[in-house]
Amino acid sequence: MAKLALINREAKRTKLVAKFASKRESLKAVIDDQSKSDEERYAARLELQQLPRNANPTRQRKRCAITGRPRGVFRKFGLSRGQIRDIAMRGEIPGVTKASW
């Protein structure tokens, strides 16, 4: 089980990303718009830098929904490899069977 502080930190980042998503997108649109003047684009770049660092979606980490483990998490299930194995062995994931050949 991951430390609760790390799980809470990740939840905080998720809220920040959602809060600043629209502002971030509009600033990036101004920065990429070639028809704008260089001063406007530069001002937008400075304003983007003033946003909180954790508002950037690339700073988020996928974690297991059950244990909070940060590594070995499958996107399809949102669970870590160990939890997938346990749940699949109990037959609780439809369509997942143990391989045999």
PDB file of N, CA and C in Angstrom:
ATOM      1  N   MET A   1       0.842  -1.177   0.000  1.00  0.00           N
ATOM      2  CA  MET A   1       0.000   0.000   0.000  1.00  0.00           C
ATOM      3  C   MET A   1       0.888   1.241   0.000  1.00  0.00           C
ATOM      4  N   ALA A   2       0.583   2.172  -0.888  1.00  0.00           N
ATOM      5  CA  ALA A   2       1.352   3.405  -0.992  1.00  0.00           C
ATOM      6  C   ALA A   2       1.052   4.312   0.202  1.00  0.00           C
ATOM      7  N   LYS A   3       1.993   5.205   0.473  1.00  0.00           N
ATOM      8  CA  LYS A   3       1.780   6.151   1.566  1.00  0.00           C
ATOM      9  C   LYS A   3       0.592   7.047   1.228  1.00  0.00           C
ATOM     10  N   LEU A   4      -0.194   7.326   2.227  1.00  0.00           N
ATOM     11  CA  LEU A   4      -1.397   8.122   2.029  1.00  0.00           C
ATOM     12  C   LEU A   4      -1.060   9.530   1.544  1.00  0.00           C
ATOM     13  N   ALA A   5       0.070  10.074   2.002  1.00  0.00           N
ATOM     14  CA  ALA A   5       0.469  11.415   1.582  1.00  0.00           C
ATOM     15  C   ALA A   5       0.716  11.469   0.077  1.00  0.00           C
ATOM     16  N   LEU A   6       1.294  10.407  -0.475  1.00  0.00           N
ATOM     17  CA  LEU A   6       1.565  10.383  -1.914  1.00  0.00           C
ATOM     18  C   LEU A   6       0.268  10.253  -2.713  1.00  0.00           C
ATOM     19  N   ILE A   7      -0.662   9.485  -2.201  1.00  0.00           N
ATOM     20  CA  ILE A   7      -1.964   9.346  -2.868  1.00  0.00           C
ATOM     21  C   ILE A   7      -2.708  10.681  -2.833  1.00  0.00           C
ATOM     22  N   ASN A   8      -2.654  11.357  -1.691  1.00  0.00           N
ATOM     23  CA  ASN A   8      -3.317  12.658  -1.553  1.00  0.00           C
ATOM     24  C   ASN A   8      -2.674  13.705  -2.455  1.00  0.00           C
ATOM     25  N   ARG A   9      -1.350  13.650  -2.595  1.00  0.00           N
ATOM     26  CA  ARG A   9      -0.642  14.584  -3.460  1.00  0.00           C
ATOM     27  C   ARG A   9      -1.109  14.415  -4.906  1.00  0.00           C
ATOM     28  N   GLU A  10      -1.298  13.177  -5.308  1.00  0.00           N
ATOM     29  CA  GLU A  10      -1.753  12.895  -6.663  1.00  0.00           C
ATOM     30  C   GLU A  10      -3.179  13.406  -6.873  1.00  0.00           C
ATOM     31  N   ALA A  11      -4.028  13.255  -5.867  1.00  0.00           N
ATOM     32  CA  ALA A  11      -5.397  13.767  -5.957  1.00  0.00           C
ATOM     33  C   ALA A  11      -5.400  15.295  -6.060  1.00  0.00           C
ATOM     34  N   LYS A  12      -4.506  15.928  -5.335  1.00  0.00           N
ATOM     35  CA  LYS A  12      -4.379  17.381  -5.372  1.00  0.00           C
ATOM     36  C   LYS A  12      -3.956  17.849  -6.772  1.00  0.00           C
ATOM     37  N   ARG A  13      -3.020  17.107  -7.377  1.00  0.00           N
ATOM     38  CA  ARG A  13      -2.580  17.440  -8.730  1.00  0.00           C
ATOM     39  C   ARG A  13      -3.725  17.304  -9.721  1.00  0.00           C
ATOM     40  N   THR A  14      -4.545  16.276  -9.549  1.00  0.00           N
ATOM     41  CA  THR A  14      -5.675  16.069 -10.452  1.00  0.00           C
ATOM     42  C   THR A  14      -6.644  17.243 -10.377  1.00  0.00           C
ATOM     43  N   LYS A  15      -6.906  17.735  -9.174  1.00  0.00           N
ATOM     44  CA  LYS A  15      -7.793  18.885  -9.017  1.00  0.00           C
ATOM     45  C   LYS A  15      -7.200  20.132  -9.658  1.00  0.00           C
ATOM     46  N   LEU A  16      -5.883  20.342  -9.488  1.00  0.00           N
ATOM     47  CA  LEU A  16      -5.224  21.512 -10.066  1.00  0.00           C
ATOM     48  C   LEU A  16      -5.268  21.468 -11.592  1.00  0.00           C
ATOM     49  N   VAL A  17      -5.050  20.301 -12.159  1.00  0.00           N
ATOM     50  CA  VAL A  17      -5.087  20.157 -13.615  1.00  0.00           C
ATOM     51  C   VAL A  17      -6.469  20.513 -14.131  1.00  0.00           C
ATOM     52  N   ALA A  18      -7.505  20.022 -13.454  1.00  0.00           N
ATOM     53  CA  ALA A  18      -8.875  20.317 -13.880  1.00  0.00           C
ATOM     54  C   ALA A  18      -9.190  21.805 -13.729  1.00  0.00           C
ATOM     55  N   LYS A  19      -8.692  22.414 -12.678  1.00  0.00           N
ATOM     56  CA  LYS A  19      -8.980  23.827 -12.395  1.00  0.00           C
ATOM     57  C   LYS A  19      -8.376  24.748 -13.460  1.00  0.00           C
ATOM     58  N   PHE A  20      -7.144  24.457 -13.886  1.00  0.00           N
ATOM     59  CA  PHE A  20      -6.440  25.347 -14.792  1.00  0.00           C
ATOM     60  C   PHE A  20      -6.452  24.871 -16.244  1.00  0.00           C
ATOM     61  N   ALA A  21      -7.218  23.836 -16.564  1.00  0.00           N
ATOM     62  CA  ALA A  21      -7.191  23.271 -17.915  1.00  0.00           C
ATOM     63  C   ALA A  21      -7.625  24.279 -18.977  1.00  0.00           C
ATOM     64  N   SER A  22      -8.722  24.985 -18.738  1.00  0.00           N
ATOM     65  CA  SER A  22      -9.220  25.912 -19.755  1.00  0.00           C
ATOM     66  C   SER A  22      -8.270  27.098 -19.941  1.00  0.00           C
ATOM     67  N   LYS A  23      -7.755  27.633 -18.851  1.00  0.00           N
ATOM     68  CA  LYS A  23      -6.825  28.760 -18.939  1.00  0.00           C
ATOM     69  C   LYS A  23      -5.545  28.344 -19.655  1.00  0.00           C
ATOM     70  N   ARG A  24      -5.084  27.168 -19.327  1.00  0.00           N
ATOM     71  CA  ARG A  24      -3.861  26.643 -19.939  1.00  0.00           C
ATOM     72  C   ARG A  24      -4.046  26.453 -21.440  1.00  0.00           C
ATOM     73  N   GLU A  25      -5.203  25.934 -21.825  1.00  0.00           N
ATOM     74  CA  GLU A  25      -5.483  25.703 -23.245  1.00  0.00           C
ATOM     75  C   GLU A  25      -5.571  27.012 -24.012  1.00  0.00           C
ATOM     76  N   SER A  26      -6.209  28.012 -23.420  1.00  0.00           N
ATOM     77  CA  SER A  26      -6.337  29.305 -24.106  1.00  0.00           C
ATOM     78  C   SER A  26      -4.975  29.979 -24.261  1.00  0.00           C
ATOM     79  N   LEU A  27      -4.129  29.895 -23.243  1.00  0.00           N
ATOM     80  CA  LEU A  27      -2.785  30.476 -23.340  1.00  0.00           C
ATOM     81  C   LEU A  27      -1.957  29.761 -24.394  1.00  0.00           C
ATOM     82  N   LYS A  28      -2.061  28.457 -24.445  1.00  0.00           N
ATOM     83  CA  LYS A  28      -1.311  27.699 -25.451  1.00  0.00           C
ATOM     84  C   LYS A  28      -1.798  28.033 -26.858  1.00  0.00           C
ATOM     85  N   ALA A  29      -3.098  28.292 -27.009  1.00  0.00           N
ATOM     86  CA  ALA A  29      -3.628  28.678 -28.315  1.00  0.00           C
ATOM     87  C   ALA A  29      -3.058  30.018 -28.753  1.00  0.00           C
ATOM     88  N   VAL A  30      -2.939  30.955 -27.820  1.00  0.00           N
ATOM     89  CA  VAL A  30      -2.364  32.267 -28.140  1.00  0.00           C
ATOM     90  C   VAL A  30      -0.891  32.112 -28.515  1.00  0.00           C
ATOM     91  N   ILE A  31      -0.176  31.284 -27.783  1.00  0.00           N
ATOM     92  CA  ILE A  31       1.249  31.085 -28.049  1.00  0.00           C
ATOM     93  C   ILE A  31       1.464  30.478 -29.434  1.00  0.00           C
ATOM     94  N   ASP A  32       0.601  29.549 -29.834  1.00  0.00           N
ATOM     95  CA  ASP A  32       0.752  28.874 -31.119  1.00  0.00           C
ATOM     96  C   ASP A  32       0.201  29.669 -32.302  1.00  0.00           C
ATOM     97  N   ASP A  33      -0.580  30.710 -32.028  1.00  0.00           N
ATOM     98  CA  ASP A  33      -1.213  31.488 -33.097  1.00  0.00           C
ATOM     99  C   ASP A  33      -0.185  32.425 -33.740  1.00  0.00           C
ATOM    100  N   GLN A  34       0.153  32.156 -34.997  1.00  0.00           N
ATOM    101  CA  GLN A  34       1.169  32.942 -35.700  1.00  0.00           C
ATOM    102  C   GLN A  34       0.664  34.334 -36.091  1.00  0.00           C
ATOM    103  N   SER A  35      -0.654  34.515 -36.118  1.00  0.00           N
ATOM    104  CA  SER A  35      -1.202  35.816 -36.511  1.00  0.00           C
ATOM    105  C   SER A  35      -1.102  36.847 -35.383  1.00  0.00           C
ATOM    106  N   LYS A  36      -0.891  36.400 -34.169  1.00  0.00           N
ATOM    107  CA  LYS A  36      -0.741  37.324 -33.033  1.00  0.00           C
ATOM    108  C   LYS A  36       0.635  37.980 -33.087  1.00  0.00           C
ATOM    109  N   SER A  37       0.743  39.137 -32.443  1.00  0.00           N
ATOM    110  CA  SER A  37       2.035  39.824 -32.417  1.00  0.00           C
ATOM    111  C   SER A  37       2.998  39.098 -31.466  1.00  0.00           C
ATOM    112  N   ASP A  38       4.267  39.354 -31.648  1.00  0.00           N
ATOM    113  CA  ASP A  38       5.269  38.706 -30.808  1.00  0.00           C
ATOM    114  C   ASP A  38       5.111  39.100 -29.340  1.00  0.00           C
ATOM    115  N   GLU A  39       4.687  40.352 -29.103  1.00  0.00           N
ATOM    116  CA  GLU A  39       4.513  40.812 -27.726  1.00  0.00           C
ATOM    117  C   GLU A  39       3.374  40.058 -27.033  1.00  0.00           C
ATOM    118  N   GLU A  40       2.276  39.854 -27.766  1.00  0.00           N
ATOM    119  CA  GLU A  40       1.139  39.114 -27.198  1.00  0.00           C
ATOM    120  C   GLU A  40       1.526  37.669 -26.891  1.00  0.00           C
ATOM    121  N   ARG A  41       2.240  37.060 -27.823  1.00  0.00           N
ATOM    122  CA  ARG A  41       2.651  35.669 -27.621  1.00  0.00           C
ATOM    123  C   ARG A  41       3.633  35.552 -26.462  1.00  0.00           C
ATOM    124  N   TYR A  42       4.528  36.530 -26.345  1.00  0.00           N
ATOM    125  CA  TYR A  42       5.496  36.519 -25.246  1.00  0.00           C
ATOM    126  C   TYR A  42       4.789  36.711 -23.901  1.00  0.00           C
ATOM    127  N   ALA A  43       3.804  37.610 -23.874  1.00  0.00           N
ATOM    128  CA  ALA A  43       3.044  37.838 -22.638  1.00  0.00           C
ATOM    129  C   ALA A  43       2.279  36.578 -22.237  1.00  0.00           C
ATOM    130  N   ALA A  44       1.720  35.872 -23.227  1.00  0.00           N
ATOM    131  CA  ALA A  44       1.007  34.631 -22.936  1.00  0.00           C
ATOM    132  C   ALA A  44       1.969  33.571 -22.400  1.00  0.00           C
ATOM    133  N   ARG A  45       3.169  33.543 -22.934  1.00  0.00           N
ATOM    134  CA  ARG A  45       4.165  32.580 -22.458  1.00  0.00           C
ATOM    135  C   ARG A  45       4.555  32.875 -21.008  1.00  0.00           C
ATOM    136  N   LEU A  46       4.708  34.147 -20.684  1.00  0.00           N
ATOM    137  CA  LEU A  46       5.023  34.523 -19.298  1.00  0.00           C
ATOM    138  C   LEU A  46       3.872  34.175 -18.358  1.00  0.00           C
ATOM    139  N   GLU A  47       2.650  34.385 -18.817  1.00  0.00           N
ATOM    140  CA  GLU A  47       1.483  34.060 -17.984  1.00  0.00           C
ATOM    141  C   GLU A  47       1.358  32.554 -17.778  1.00  0.00           C
ATOM    142  N   LEU A  48       1.703  31.789 -18.811  1.00  0.00           N
ATOM    143  CA  LEU A  48       1.674  30.332 -18.690  1.00  0.00           C
ATOM    144  C   LEU A  48       2.700  29.864 -17.656  1.00  0.00           C
ATOM    145  N   GLN A  49       3.830  30.525 -17.619  1.00  0.00           N
ATOM    146  CA  GLN A  49       4.868  30.167 -16.648  1.00  0.00           C
ATOM    147  C   GLN A  49       4.448  30.486 -15.217  1.00  0.00           C
ATOM    148  N   GLN A  50       3.515  31.419 -15.059  1.00  0.00           N
ATOM    149  CA  GLN A  50       3.061  31.796 -13.722  1.00  0.00           C
ATOM    150  C   GLN A  50       2.050  30.814 -13.142  1.00  0.00           C
ATOM    151  N   LEU A  51       1.504  29.936 -13.974  1.00  0.00           N
ATOM    152  CA  LEU A  51       0.561  28.935 -13.462  1.00  0.00           C
ATOM    153  C   LEU A  51       1.303  27.973 -12.535  1.00  0.00           C
ATOM    154  N   PRO A  52       0.593  27.344 -11.609  1.00  0.00           N
ATOM    155  CA  PRO A  52       1.248  26.389 -10.721  1.00  0.00           C
ATOM    156  C   PRO A  52       1.877  25.243 -11.512  1.00  0.00           C
ATOM    157  N   ARG A  53       3.006  24.794 -11.065  1.00  0.00           N
ATOM    158  CA  ARG A  53       3.732  23.735 -11.764  1.00  0.00           C
ATOM    159  C   ARG A  53       2.917  22.444 -11.822  1.00  0.00           C
ATOM    160  N   ASN A  54       2.196  22.150 -10.751  1.00  0.00           N
ATOM    161  CA  ASN A  54       1.410  20.915 -10.711  1.00  0.00           C
ATOM    162  C   ASN A  54       0.121  20.994 -11.521  1.00  0.00           C
ATOM    163  N   ALA A  55      -0.137  22.132 -12.162  1.00  0.00           N
ATOM    164  CA  ALA A  55      -1.303  22.250 -13.025  1.00  0.00           C
ATOM    165  C   ALA A  55      -1.027  21.655 -14.406  1.00  0.00           C
ATOM    166  N   ASN A  56       0.201  21.238 -14.634  1.00  0.00           N
ATOM    167  CA  ASN A  56       0.564  20.620 -15.909  1.00  0.00           C
ATOM    168  C   ASN A  56       0.181  19.139 -15.872  1.00  0.00           C
ATOM    169  N   PRO A  57      -0.590  18.660 -16.854  1.00  0.00           N
ATOM    170  CA  PRO A  57      -1.049  17.263 -16.810  1.00  0.00           C
ATOM    171  C   PRO A  57       0.076  16.238 -16.889  1.00  0.00           C
ATOM    172  N   THR A  58       1.232  16.623 -17.407  1.00  0.00           N
ATOM    173  CA  THR A  58       2.323  15.657 -17.496  1.00  0.00           C
ATOM    174  C   THR A  58       2.917  15.331 -16.126  1.00  0.00           C
ATOM    175  N   ARG A  59       2.586  16.108 -15.120  1.00  0.00           N
ATOM    176  CA  ARG A  59       3.104  15.836 -13.778  1.00  0.00           C
ATOM    177  C   ARG A  59       2.261  14.822 -13.023  1.00  0.00           C
ATOM    178  N   GLN A  60       1.135  14.407 -13.632  1.00  0.00           N
ATOM    179  CA  GLN A  60       0.294  13.405 -12.987  1.00  0.00           C
ATOM    180  C   GLN A  60       0.886  12.013 -13.184  1.00  0.00           C
ATOM    181  N   ARG A  61       0.573  11.140 -12.251  1.00  0.00           N
ATOM    182  CA  ARG A  61       1.049   9.765 -12.316  1.00  0.00           C
ATOM    183  C   ARG A  61      -0.152   8.843 -12.175  1.00  0.00           C
ATOM    184  N   LYS A  62      -0.224   7.817 -13.013  1.00  0.00           N
ATOM    185  CA  LYS A  62      -1.301   6.848 -12.888  1.00  0.00           C
ATOM    186  C   LYS A  62      -1.018   5.974 -11.672  1.00  0.00           C
ATOM    187  N   ARG A  63      -2.019   5.771 -10.852  1.00  0.00           N
ATOM    188  CA  ARG A  63      -1.872   4.934  -9.664  1.00  0.00           C
ATOM    189  C   ARG A  63      -2.973   3.888  -9.632  1.00  0.00           C
ATOM    190  N   CYS A  64      -2.681   2.780  -8.967  1.00  0.00           N
ATOM    191  CA  CYS A  64      -3.658   1.711  -8.803  1.00  0.00           C
ATOM    192  C   CYS A  64      -4.839   2.255  -7.991  1.00  0.00           C
ATOM    193  N   ALA A  65      -6.042   1.933  -8.428  1.00  0.00           N
ATOM    194  CA  ALA A  65      -7.242   2.429  -7.758  1.00  0.00           C
ATOM    195  C   ALA A  65      -7.422   1.806  -6.384  1.00  0.00           C
ATOM    196  N   ILE A  66      -6.861   0.609  -6.174  1.00  0.00           N
ATOM    197  CA  ILE A  66      -7.049  -0.079  -4.893  1.00  0.00           C
ATOM    198  C   ILE A  66      -5.910   0.213  -3.926  1.00  0.00           C
ATOM    199  N   THR A  67      -4.684   0.012  -4.375  1.00  0.00           N
ATOM    200  CA  THR A  67      -3.536   0.114  -3.472  1.00  0.00           C
ATOM    201  C   THR A  67      -2.799   1.439  -3.556  1.00  0.00           C
ATOM    202  N   GLY A  68      -2.932   2.157  -4.671  1.00  0.00           N
ATOM    203  CA  GLY A  68      -2.196   3.399  -4.851  1.00  0.00           C
ATOM    204  C   GLY A  68      -0.798   3.186  -5.391  1.00  0.00           C
ATOM    205  N   ARG A  69      -0.466   1.970  -5.794  1.00  0.00           N
ATOM    206  CA  ARG A  69       0.868   1.667  -6.321  1.00  0.00           C
ATOM    207  C   ARG A  69       1.097   2.454  -7.615  1.00  0.00           C
ATOM    208  N   PRO A  70       2.268   3.123  -7.746  1.00  0.00           N
ATOM    209  CA  PRO A  70       2.491   3.960  -8.918  1.00  0.00           C
ATOM    210  C   PRO A  70       3.041   3.219 -10.134  1.00  0.00           C
ATOM    211  N   ARG A  71       3.615   2.058  -9.941  1.00  0.00           N
ATOM    212  CA  ARG A  71       4.239   1.356 -11.061  1.00  0.00           C
ATOM    213  C   ARG A  71       3.475   0.086 -11.402  1.00  0.00           C
ATOM    214  N   GLY A  72       3.604  -0.324 -12.645  1.00  0.00           N
ATOM    215  CA  GLY A  72       2.939  -1.546 -13.079  1.00  0.00           C
ATOM    216  C   GLY A  72       1.433  -1.411 -13.134  1.00  0.00           C
ATOM    217  N   VAL A  73       0.944  -0.217 -13.489  1.00  0.00           N
ATOM    218  CA  VAL A  73      -0.496   0.027 -13.542  1.00  0.00           C
ATOM    219  C   VAL A  73      -0.965  -0.112 -14.987  1.00  0.00           C
ATOM    220  N   PHE A  74      -1.973  -0.940 -15.210  1.00  0.00           N
ATOM    221  CA  PHE A  74      -2.533  -1.149 -16.535  1.00  0.00           C
ATOM    222  C   PHE A  74      -3.615  -0.105 -16.791  1.00  0.00           C
ATOM    223  N   ARG A  75      -3.509   0.599 -17.908  1.00  0.00           N
ATOM    224  CA  ARG A  75      -4.468   1.654 -18.227  1.00  0.00           C
ATOM    225  C   ARG A  75      -5.881   1.109 -18.375  1.00  0.00           C
ATOM    226  N   LYS A  76      -5.999  -0.050 -18.994  1.00  0.00           N
ATOM    227  CA  LYS A  76      -7.313  -0.606 -19.293  1.00  0.00           C
ATOM    228  C   LYS A  76      -8.139  -0.841 -18.030  1.00  0.00           C
ATOM    229  N   PHE A  77      -7.483  -1.258 -16.961  1.00  0.00           N
ATOM    230  CA  PHE A  77      -8.191  -1.584 -15.726  1.00  0.00           C
ATOM    231  C   PHE A  77      -8.007  -0.523 -14.637  1.00  0.00           C
ATOM    232  N   GLY A  78      -6.936   0.251 -14.706  1.00  0.00           N
ATOM    233  CA  GLY A  78      -6.638   1.209 -13.651  1.00  0.00           C
ATOM    234  C   GLY A  78      -6.144   0.528 -12.388  1.00  0.00           C
ATOM    235  N   LEU A  79      -5.620  -0.683 -12.550  1.00  0.00           N
ATOM    236  CA  LEU A  79      -5.141  -1.470 -11.417  1.00  0.00           C
ATOM    237  C   LEU A  79      -3.690  -1.881 -11.647  1.00  0.00           C
ATOM    238  N   SER A  80      -2.997  -2.149 -10.554  1.00  0.00           N
ATOM    239  CA  SER A  80      -1.626  -2.619 -10.682  1.00  0.00           C
ATOM    240  C   SER A  80      -1.621  -4.099 -11.061  1.00  0.00           C
ATOM    241  N   ARG A  81      -0.480  -4.556 -11.524  1.00  0.00           N
ATOM    242  CA  ARG A  81      -0.367  -5.925 -12.014  1.00  0.00           C
ATOM    243  C   ARG A  81      -0.726  -6.957 -10.956  1.00  0.00           C
ATOM    244  N   GLY A  82      -0.344  -6.706  -9.715  1.00  0.00           N
ATOM    245  CA  GLY A  82      -0.662  -7.648  -8.638  1.00  0.00           C
ATOM    246  C   GLY A  82      -2.146  -7.738  -8.362  1.00  0.00           C
ATOM    247  N   GLN A  83      -2.814  -6.591  -8.370  1.00  0.00           N
ATOM    248  CA  GLN A  83      -4.253  -6.576  -8.129  1.00  0.00           C
ATOM    249  C   GLN A  83      -5.012  -7.211  -9.291  1.00  0.00           C
ATOM    250  N   ILE A  84      -4.534  -6.980 -10.513  1.00  0.00           N
ATOM    251  CA  ILE A  84      -5.181  -7.613 -11.668  1.00  0.00           C
ATOM    252  C   ILE A  84      -5.085  -9.122 -11.537  1.00  0.00           C
ATOM    253  N   ARG A  85      -3.917  -9.589 -11.145  1.00  0.00           N
ATOM    254  CA  ARG A  85      -3.714 -11.035 -11.015  1.00  0.00           C
ATOM    255  C   ARG A  85      -4.654 -11.626  -9.968  1.00  0.00           C
ATOM    256  N   ASP A  86      -4.725 -10.985  -8.802  1.00  0.00           N
ATOM    257  CA  ASP A  86      -5.591 -11.490  -7.731  1.00  0.00           C
ATOM    258  C   ASP A  86      -7.063 -11.499  -8.138  1.00  0.00           C
ATOM    259  N   ILE A  87      -7.505 -10.389  -8.724  1.00  0.00           N
ATOM    260  CA  ILE A  87      -8.915 -10.270  -9.092  1.00  0.00           C
ATOM    261  C   ILE A  87      -9.258 -11.211 -10.245  1.00  0.00           C
ATOM    262  N   ALA A  88      -8.331 -11.347 -11.197  1.00  0.00           N
ATOM    263  CA  ALA A  88      -8.582 -12.236 -12.337  1.00  0.00           C
ATOM    264  C   ALA A  88      -8.633 -13.696 -11.885  1.00  0.00           C
ATOM    265  N   MET A  89      -7.793 -14.066 -10.921  1.00  0.00           N
ATOM    266  CA  MET A  89      -7.805 -15.442 -10.427  1.00  0.00           C
ATOM    267  C   MET A  89      -9.129 -15.784  -9.737  1.00  0.00           C
ATOM    268  N   ARG A  90      -9.760 -14.791  -9.134  1.00  0.00           N
ATOM    269  CA  ARG A  90     -11.065 -15.001  -8.507  1.00  0.00           C
ATOM    270  C   ARG A  90     -12.192 -14.978  -9.533  1.00  0.00           C
ATOM    271  N   GLY A  91     -11.859 -14.597 -10.790  1.00  0.00           N
ATOM    272  CA  GLY A  91     -12.859 -14.562 -11.852  1.00  0.00           C
ATOM    273  C   GLY A  91     -13.750 -13.345 -11.814  1.00  0.00           C
ATOM    274  N   GLU A  92     -13.272 -12.251 -11.246  1.00  0.00           N
ATOM    275  CA  GLU A  92     -14.102 -11.059 -11.105  1.00  0.00           C
ATOM    276  C   GLU A  92     -13.942 -10.075 -12.264  1.00  0.00           C
ATOM    277  N   ILE A  93     -12.991 -10.345 -13.168  1.00  0.00           N
ATOM    278  CA  ILE A  93     -12.829  -9.501 -14.353  1.00  0.00           C
ATOM    279  C   ILE A  93     -13.377 -10.290 -15.547  1.00  0.00           C
ATOM    280  N   PRO A  94     -14.464  -9.850 -16.139  1.00  0.00           N
ATOM    281  CA  PRO A  94     -15.057 -10.601 -17.238  1.00  0.00           C
ATOM    282  C   PRO A  94     -14.126 -10.649 -18.444  1.00  0.00           C
ATOM    283  N   GLY A  95     -14.014 -11.825 -19.028  1.00  0.00           N
ATOM    284  CA  GLY A  95     -13.228 -11.988 -20.237  1.00  0.00           C
ATOM    285  C   GLY A  95     -11.756 -12.232 -20.009  1.00  0.00           C
ATOM    286  N   VAL A  96     -11.270 -12.166 -18.776  1.00  0.00           N
ATOM    287  CA  VAL A  96      -9.857 -12.379 -18.494  1.00  0.00           C
ATOM    288  C   VAL A  96      -9.691 -13.787 -17.956  1.00  0.00           C
ATOM    289  N   THR A  97      -8.841 -14.547 -18.652  1.00  0.00           N
ATOM    290  CA  THR A  97      -8.569 -15.928 -18.208  1.00  0.00           C
ATOM    291  C   THR A  97      -7.076 -16.131 -18.150  1.00  0.00           C
ATOM    292  N   LYS A  98      -6.672 -17.129 -17.431  1.00  0.00           N
ATOM    293  CA  LYS A  98      -5.262 -17.462 -17.328  1.00  0.00           C
ATOM    294  C   LYS A  98      -4.819 -18.119 -18.635  1.00  0.00           C
ATOM    295  N   ALA A  99      -3.660 -17.721 -19.113  1.00  0.00           N
ATOM    296  CA  ALA A  99      -3.160 -18.247 -20.375  1.00  0.00           C
ATOM    297  C   ALA A  99      -2.732 -19.710 -20.190  1.00  0.00           C
ATOM    298  N   SER A 100      -3.014 -20.517 -21.209  1.00  0.00           N
ATOM    299  CA  SER A 100      -2.525 -21.892 -21.222  1.00  0.00           C
ATOM    300  C   SER A 100      -2.370 -22.328 -22.666  1.00  0.00           C
ATOM    301  N   TRP A 101      -1.266 -22.974 -22.954  1.00  0.00           N
ATOM    302  CA  TRP A 101      -1.032 -23.465 -24.315  1.00  0.00           C
ATOM    303  C   TRP A 101      -0.230 -24.720 -24.312  1.00  0.00           C
TER     304      TRP A 101
END
